[in-house]
Short mmCIF file of C-alpha atoms and ligand atoms in Angstrom, two decimals:
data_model
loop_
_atom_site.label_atom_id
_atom_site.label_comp_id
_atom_site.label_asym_id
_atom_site.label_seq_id
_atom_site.Cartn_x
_atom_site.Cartn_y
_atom_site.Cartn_z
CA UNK G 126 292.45 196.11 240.16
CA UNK G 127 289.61 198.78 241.23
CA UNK G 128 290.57 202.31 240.85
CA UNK G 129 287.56 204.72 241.18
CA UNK G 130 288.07 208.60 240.10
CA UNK G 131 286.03 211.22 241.14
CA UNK G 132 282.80 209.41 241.07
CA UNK G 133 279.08 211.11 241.19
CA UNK G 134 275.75 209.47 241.89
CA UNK G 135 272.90 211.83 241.60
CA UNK G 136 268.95 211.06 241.92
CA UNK G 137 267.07 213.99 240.84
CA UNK G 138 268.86 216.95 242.98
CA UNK G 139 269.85 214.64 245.44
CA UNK G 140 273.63 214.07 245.43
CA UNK G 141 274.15 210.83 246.66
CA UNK G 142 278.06 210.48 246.27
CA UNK G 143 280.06 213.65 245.56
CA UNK G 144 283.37 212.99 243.17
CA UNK G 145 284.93 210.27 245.35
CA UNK G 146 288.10 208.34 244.62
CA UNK G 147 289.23 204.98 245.80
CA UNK G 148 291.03 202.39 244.92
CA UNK G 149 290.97 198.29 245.81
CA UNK G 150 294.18 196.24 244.93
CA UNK G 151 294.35 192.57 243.89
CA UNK G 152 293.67 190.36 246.53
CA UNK G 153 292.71 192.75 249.14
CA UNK G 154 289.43 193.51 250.90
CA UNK G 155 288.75 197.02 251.52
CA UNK G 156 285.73 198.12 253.86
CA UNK G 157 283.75 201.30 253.08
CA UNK G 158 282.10 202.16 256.17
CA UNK G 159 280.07 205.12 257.53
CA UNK G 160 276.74 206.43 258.58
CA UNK G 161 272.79 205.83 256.87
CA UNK G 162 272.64 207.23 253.89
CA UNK G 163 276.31 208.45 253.53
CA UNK G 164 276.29 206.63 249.89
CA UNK G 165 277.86 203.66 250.71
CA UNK G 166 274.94 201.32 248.59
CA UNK G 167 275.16 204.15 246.21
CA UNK G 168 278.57 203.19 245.32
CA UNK G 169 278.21 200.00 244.82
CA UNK G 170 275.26 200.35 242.91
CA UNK G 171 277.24 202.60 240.64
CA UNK G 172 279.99 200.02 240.35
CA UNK G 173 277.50 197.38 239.39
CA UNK G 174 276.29 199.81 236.66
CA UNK G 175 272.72 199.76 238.77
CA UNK G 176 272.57 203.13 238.50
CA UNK G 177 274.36 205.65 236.08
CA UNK G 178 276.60 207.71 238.07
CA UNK G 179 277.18 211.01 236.54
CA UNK G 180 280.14 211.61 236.52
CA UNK G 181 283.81 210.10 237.19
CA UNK G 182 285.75 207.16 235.95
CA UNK G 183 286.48 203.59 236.90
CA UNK G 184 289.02 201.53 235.55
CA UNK G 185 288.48 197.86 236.38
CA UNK G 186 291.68 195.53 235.26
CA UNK G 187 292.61 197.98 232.60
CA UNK G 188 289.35 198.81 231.40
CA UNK G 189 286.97 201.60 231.81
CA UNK G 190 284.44 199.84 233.85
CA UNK G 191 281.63 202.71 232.84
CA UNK G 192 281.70 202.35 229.04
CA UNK G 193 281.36 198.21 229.02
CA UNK G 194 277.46 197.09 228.52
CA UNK G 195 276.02 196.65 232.67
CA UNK G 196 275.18 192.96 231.25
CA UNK G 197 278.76 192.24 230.42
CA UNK G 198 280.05 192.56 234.46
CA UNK G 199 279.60 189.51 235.33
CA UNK G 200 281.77 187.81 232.75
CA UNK G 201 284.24 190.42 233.60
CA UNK G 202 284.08 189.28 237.42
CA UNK G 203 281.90 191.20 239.13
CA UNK G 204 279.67 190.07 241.43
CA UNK G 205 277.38 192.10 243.70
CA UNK G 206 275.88 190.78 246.86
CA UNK G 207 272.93 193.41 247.39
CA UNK G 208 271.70 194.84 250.44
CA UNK G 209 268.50 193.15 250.94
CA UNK G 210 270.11 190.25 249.19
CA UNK G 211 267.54 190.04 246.05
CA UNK G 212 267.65 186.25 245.85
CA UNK G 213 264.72 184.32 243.64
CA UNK G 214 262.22 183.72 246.21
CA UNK G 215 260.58 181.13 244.70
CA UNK G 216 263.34 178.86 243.37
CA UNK G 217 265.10 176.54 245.17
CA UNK G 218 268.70 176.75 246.80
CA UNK G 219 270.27 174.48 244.49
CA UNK G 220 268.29 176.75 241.69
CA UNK G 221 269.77 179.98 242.71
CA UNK G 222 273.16 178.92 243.25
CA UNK G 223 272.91 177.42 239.25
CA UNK G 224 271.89 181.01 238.27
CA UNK G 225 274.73 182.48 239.46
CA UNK G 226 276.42 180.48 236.78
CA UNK G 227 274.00 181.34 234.11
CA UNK G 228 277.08 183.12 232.09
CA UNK G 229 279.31 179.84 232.47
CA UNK G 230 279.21 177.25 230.13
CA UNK G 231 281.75 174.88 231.95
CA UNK G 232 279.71 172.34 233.08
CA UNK G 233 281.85 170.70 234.98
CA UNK G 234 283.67 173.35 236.95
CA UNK G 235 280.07 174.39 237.47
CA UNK G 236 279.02 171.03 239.64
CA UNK G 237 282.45 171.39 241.39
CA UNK G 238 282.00 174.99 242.32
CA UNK G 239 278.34 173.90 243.71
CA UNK G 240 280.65 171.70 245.77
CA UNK G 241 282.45 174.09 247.06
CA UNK G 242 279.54 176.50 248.57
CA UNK G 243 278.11 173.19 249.74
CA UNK G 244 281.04 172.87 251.94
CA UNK G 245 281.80 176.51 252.61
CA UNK G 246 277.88 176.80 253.49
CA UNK G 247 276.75 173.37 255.06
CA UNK G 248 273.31 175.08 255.82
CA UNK G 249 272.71 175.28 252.45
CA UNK G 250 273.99 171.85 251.36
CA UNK G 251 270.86 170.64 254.05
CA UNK G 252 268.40 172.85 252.60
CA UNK G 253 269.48 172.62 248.43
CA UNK G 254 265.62 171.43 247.51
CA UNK G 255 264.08 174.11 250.09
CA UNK G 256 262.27 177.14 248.10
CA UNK G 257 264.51 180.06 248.96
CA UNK G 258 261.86 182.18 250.02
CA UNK G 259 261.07 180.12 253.17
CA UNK G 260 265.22 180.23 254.00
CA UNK G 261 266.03 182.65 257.40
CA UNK G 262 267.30 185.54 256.61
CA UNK G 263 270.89 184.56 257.57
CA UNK G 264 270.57 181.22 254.45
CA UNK G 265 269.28 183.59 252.57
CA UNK G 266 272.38 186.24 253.13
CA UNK G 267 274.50 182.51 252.77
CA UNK G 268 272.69 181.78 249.87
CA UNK G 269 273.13 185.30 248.23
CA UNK G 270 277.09 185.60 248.44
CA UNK G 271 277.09 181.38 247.52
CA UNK G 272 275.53 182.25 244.17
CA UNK G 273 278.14 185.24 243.94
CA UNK G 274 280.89 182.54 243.95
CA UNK G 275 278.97 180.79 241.68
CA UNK G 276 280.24 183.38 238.89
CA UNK G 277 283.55 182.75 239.68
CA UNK G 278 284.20 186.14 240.14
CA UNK G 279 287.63 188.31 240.40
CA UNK G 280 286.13 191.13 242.55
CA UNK G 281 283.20 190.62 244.95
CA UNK G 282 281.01 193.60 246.05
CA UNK G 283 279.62 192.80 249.44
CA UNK G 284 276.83 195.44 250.77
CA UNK G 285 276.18 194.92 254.60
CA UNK G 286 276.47 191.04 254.89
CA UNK G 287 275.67 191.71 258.51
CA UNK G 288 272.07 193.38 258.12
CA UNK G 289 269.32 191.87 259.84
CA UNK G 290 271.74 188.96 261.43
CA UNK G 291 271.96 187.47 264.82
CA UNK G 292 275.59 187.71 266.50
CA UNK G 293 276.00 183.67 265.56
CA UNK G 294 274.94 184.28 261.66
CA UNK G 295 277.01 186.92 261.31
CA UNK G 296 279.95 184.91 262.59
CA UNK G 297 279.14 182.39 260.16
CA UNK G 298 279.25 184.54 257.38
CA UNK G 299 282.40 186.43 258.20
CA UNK G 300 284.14 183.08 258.92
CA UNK G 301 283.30 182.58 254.92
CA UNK G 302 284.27 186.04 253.75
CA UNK G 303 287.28 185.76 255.25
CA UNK G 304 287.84 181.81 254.04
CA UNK G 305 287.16 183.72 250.45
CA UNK G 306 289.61 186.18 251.19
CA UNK G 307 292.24 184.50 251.90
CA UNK G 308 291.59 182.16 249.01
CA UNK G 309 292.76 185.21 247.02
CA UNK G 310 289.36 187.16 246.23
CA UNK G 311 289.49 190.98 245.82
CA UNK G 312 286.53 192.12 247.78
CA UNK G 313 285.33 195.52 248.73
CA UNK G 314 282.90 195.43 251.71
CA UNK G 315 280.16 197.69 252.96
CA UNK G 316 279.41 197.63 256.45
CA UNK G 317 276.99 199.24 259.06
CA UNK G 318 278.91 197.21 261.53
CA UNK G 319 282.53 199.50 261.49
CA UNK G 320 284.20 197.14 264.02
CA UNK G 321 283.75 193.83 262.32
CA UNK G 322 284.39 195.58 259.05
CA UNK G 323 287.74 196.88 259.89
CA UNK G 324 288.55 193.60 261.71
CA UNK G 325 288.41 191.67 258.72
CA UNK G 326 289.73 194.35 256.11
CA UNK G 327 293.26 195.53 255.07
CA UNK G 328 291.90 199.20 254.37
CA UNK G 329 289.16 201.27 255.04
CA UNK G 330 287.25 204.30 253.41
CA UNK G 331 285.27 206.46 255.96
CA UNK G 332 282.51 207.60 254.11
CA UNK G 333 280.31 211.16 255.19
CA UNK G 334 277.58 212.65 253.43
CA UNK G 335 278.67 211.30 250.08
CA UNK G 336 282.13 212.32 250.15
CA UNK G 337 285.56 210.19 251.89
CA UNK G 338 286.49 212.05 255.01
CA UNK G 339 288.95 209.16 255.80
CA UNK G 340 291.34 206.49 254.50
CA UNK G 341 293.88 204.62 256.56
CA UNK G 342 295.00 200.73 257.46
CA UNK G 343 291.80 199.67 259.17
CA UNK G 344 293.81 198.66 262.41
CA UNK G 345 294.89 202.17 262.24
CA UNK G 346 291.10 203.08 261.94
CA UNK G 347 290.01 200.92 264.38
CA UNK G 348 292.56 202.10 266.84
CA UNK G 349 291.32 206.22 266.31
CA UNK G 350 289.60 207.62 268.36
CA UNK G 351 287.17 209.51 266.25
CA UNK G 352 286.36 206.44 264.12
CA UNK G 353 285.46 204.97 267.68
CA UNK G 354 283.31 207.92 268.91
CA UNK G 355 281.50 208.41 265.83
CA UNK G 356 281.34 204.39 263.97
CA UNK G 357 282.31 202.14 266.70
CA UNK G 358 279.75 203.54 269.40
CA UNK G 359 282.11 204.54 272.09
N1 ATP W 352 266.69 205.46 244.32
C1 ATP W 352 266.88 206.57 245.05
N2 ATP W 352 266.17 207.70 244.83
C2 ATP W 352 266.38 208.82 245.56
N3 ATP W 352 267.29 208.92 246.53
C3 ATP W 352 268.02 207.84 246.80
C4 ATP W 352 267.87 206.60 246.09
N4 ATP W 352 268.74 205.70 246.58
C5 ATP W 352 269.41 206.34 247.56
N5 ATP W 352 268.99 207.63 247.69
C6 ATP W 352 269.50 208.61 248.65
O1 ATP W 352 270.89 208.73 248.48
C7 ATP W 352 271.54 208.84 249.73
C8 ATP W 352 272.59 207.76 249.88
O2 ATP W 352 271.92 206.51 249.98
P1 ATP W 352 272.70 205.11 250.05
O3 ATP W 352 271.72 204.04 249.95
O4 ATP W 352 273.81 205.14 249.06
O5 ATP W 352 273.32 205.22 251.52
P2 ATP W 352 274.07 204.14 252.41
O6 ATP W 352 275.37 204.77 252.82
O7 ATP W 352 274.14 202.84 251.71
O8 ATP W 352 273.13 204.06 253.68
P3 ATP W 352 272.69 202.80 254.57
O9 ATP W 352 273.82 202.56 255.53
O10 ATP W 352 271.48 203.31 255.29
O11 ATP W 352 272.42 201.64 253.68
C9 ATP W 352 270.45 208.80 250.79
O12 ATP W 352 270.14 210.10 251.17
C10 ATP W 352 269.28 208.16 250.06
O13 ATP W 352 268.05 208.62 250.55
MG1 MG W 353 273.31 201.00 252.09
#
């Protein structure tokens, strides 16, 4: 679905991501892990057509994802969740989930897909009239991936779901990525937390200093022994 060819992020002399190649198949969820500023965010930023990466390729269901208009992703399916979220403080739950279907002009399907994060996300069903600037950080993370979904997308870009979170809320939240998932949604996840990562993901990409160092099953990642020294704290 994904396939990513020698891609390049550069800001000012800075090179954030260094010709890396990767690819994420229908239906699967891939993690990209590794350390601060490796170029994970980078990445996805690049993928999201945030930032122009300067060099490399992309093809995205048969397309070359870097020559489409940025504006034009989300009717294609892509949807990123941001680090830091970047939900609209001062509109309300219910608001921000509608704006995730400001490209959709079914209605319908619309009010039944609110439905659906309602019931994926009870917390947010409770708090639908609540200004989303006074939600807890873990509603707002809720909030952030429930107005992904609202763009029906094919391929969701997740960057660190986790951040910030207390042990419960990120429970929460996994439980819902991996509902998602196994509803059928291609997903490629970024993760300071390796070990949840890899639990939840098919594959993984070990990411170092803006190049990949590593690629395996993630049970086989989880299970080697320098993934666990140097991501897994042991
Ligand atoms: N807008 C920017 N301007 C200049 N340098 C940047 C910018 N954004 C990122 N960088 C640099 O690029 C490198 C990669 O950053 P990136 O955010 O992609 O890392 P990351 O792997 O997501 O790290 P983290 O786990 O801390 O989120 C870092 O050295 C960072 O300082
Ligand atoms: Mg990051």
């Amino acid at each position: 679905m994904l396939e990513v060819n020698g891609l390049r992020v550069s800001y000012g002399g800075i090179q954030a991501v260094r010709g890396i190649s990767f690819h994420v198949d229908e239906g699967e969820m891939v993690a990209l892990i590794g350390a601060n500023g490796a170029g994970k965010s980078s990445t996805l930023r690049a993928l999201a057509r945030l930032v122009n990466p300067v060099g490399g390729n992309v093809r995205y269901r048969g397309k070359e994802l870097l020559s489409l208009p940025a504006h034009q992703l989300v009717a294609e399916g892509i949807a990123l969740v941001p680090e830091g979220r970047g939900i609209f403080p001062r509109m309300t739950t219910s608001e921000n989930l509608r704006m995730g279907a400001f490209s959709r002009n079914d209605k319908q399907a619309v009010e039944r897909d609110l439905e659906h994060v309602f019931s994926l996300f009870p917390r947010l069903a409770e708090r639908a009239q609540q200004v989303a600037g006074t939600l807890s950080g873990g509603e707002q993370q809720m909030l952030a991936i429930g107005r992904a979904l609202m763009s029906q997308p094919k391929l969701m870009l997740l960057d660190e779901p986790s951040m910030g979170l207390a042990p419960i809320m990120v429970q929460k939240i996994f439980e819902v990525i991996r509902t998602v998932a196994s509803q059928g949604m291609t997903i490629l996840l970024i993760e300071q937390n390796a070990k949840l990562a890899l639990e939840v993901s098919q594959r993984g990409y070990v990411m170092e200093s803006g190049t990949i160092s590593l690629t395996e099953e993630s049970a086989k990642l989880l299970a080697d022994p320098k993934v666990r020294a140097a991501y897994l704290g042991e």
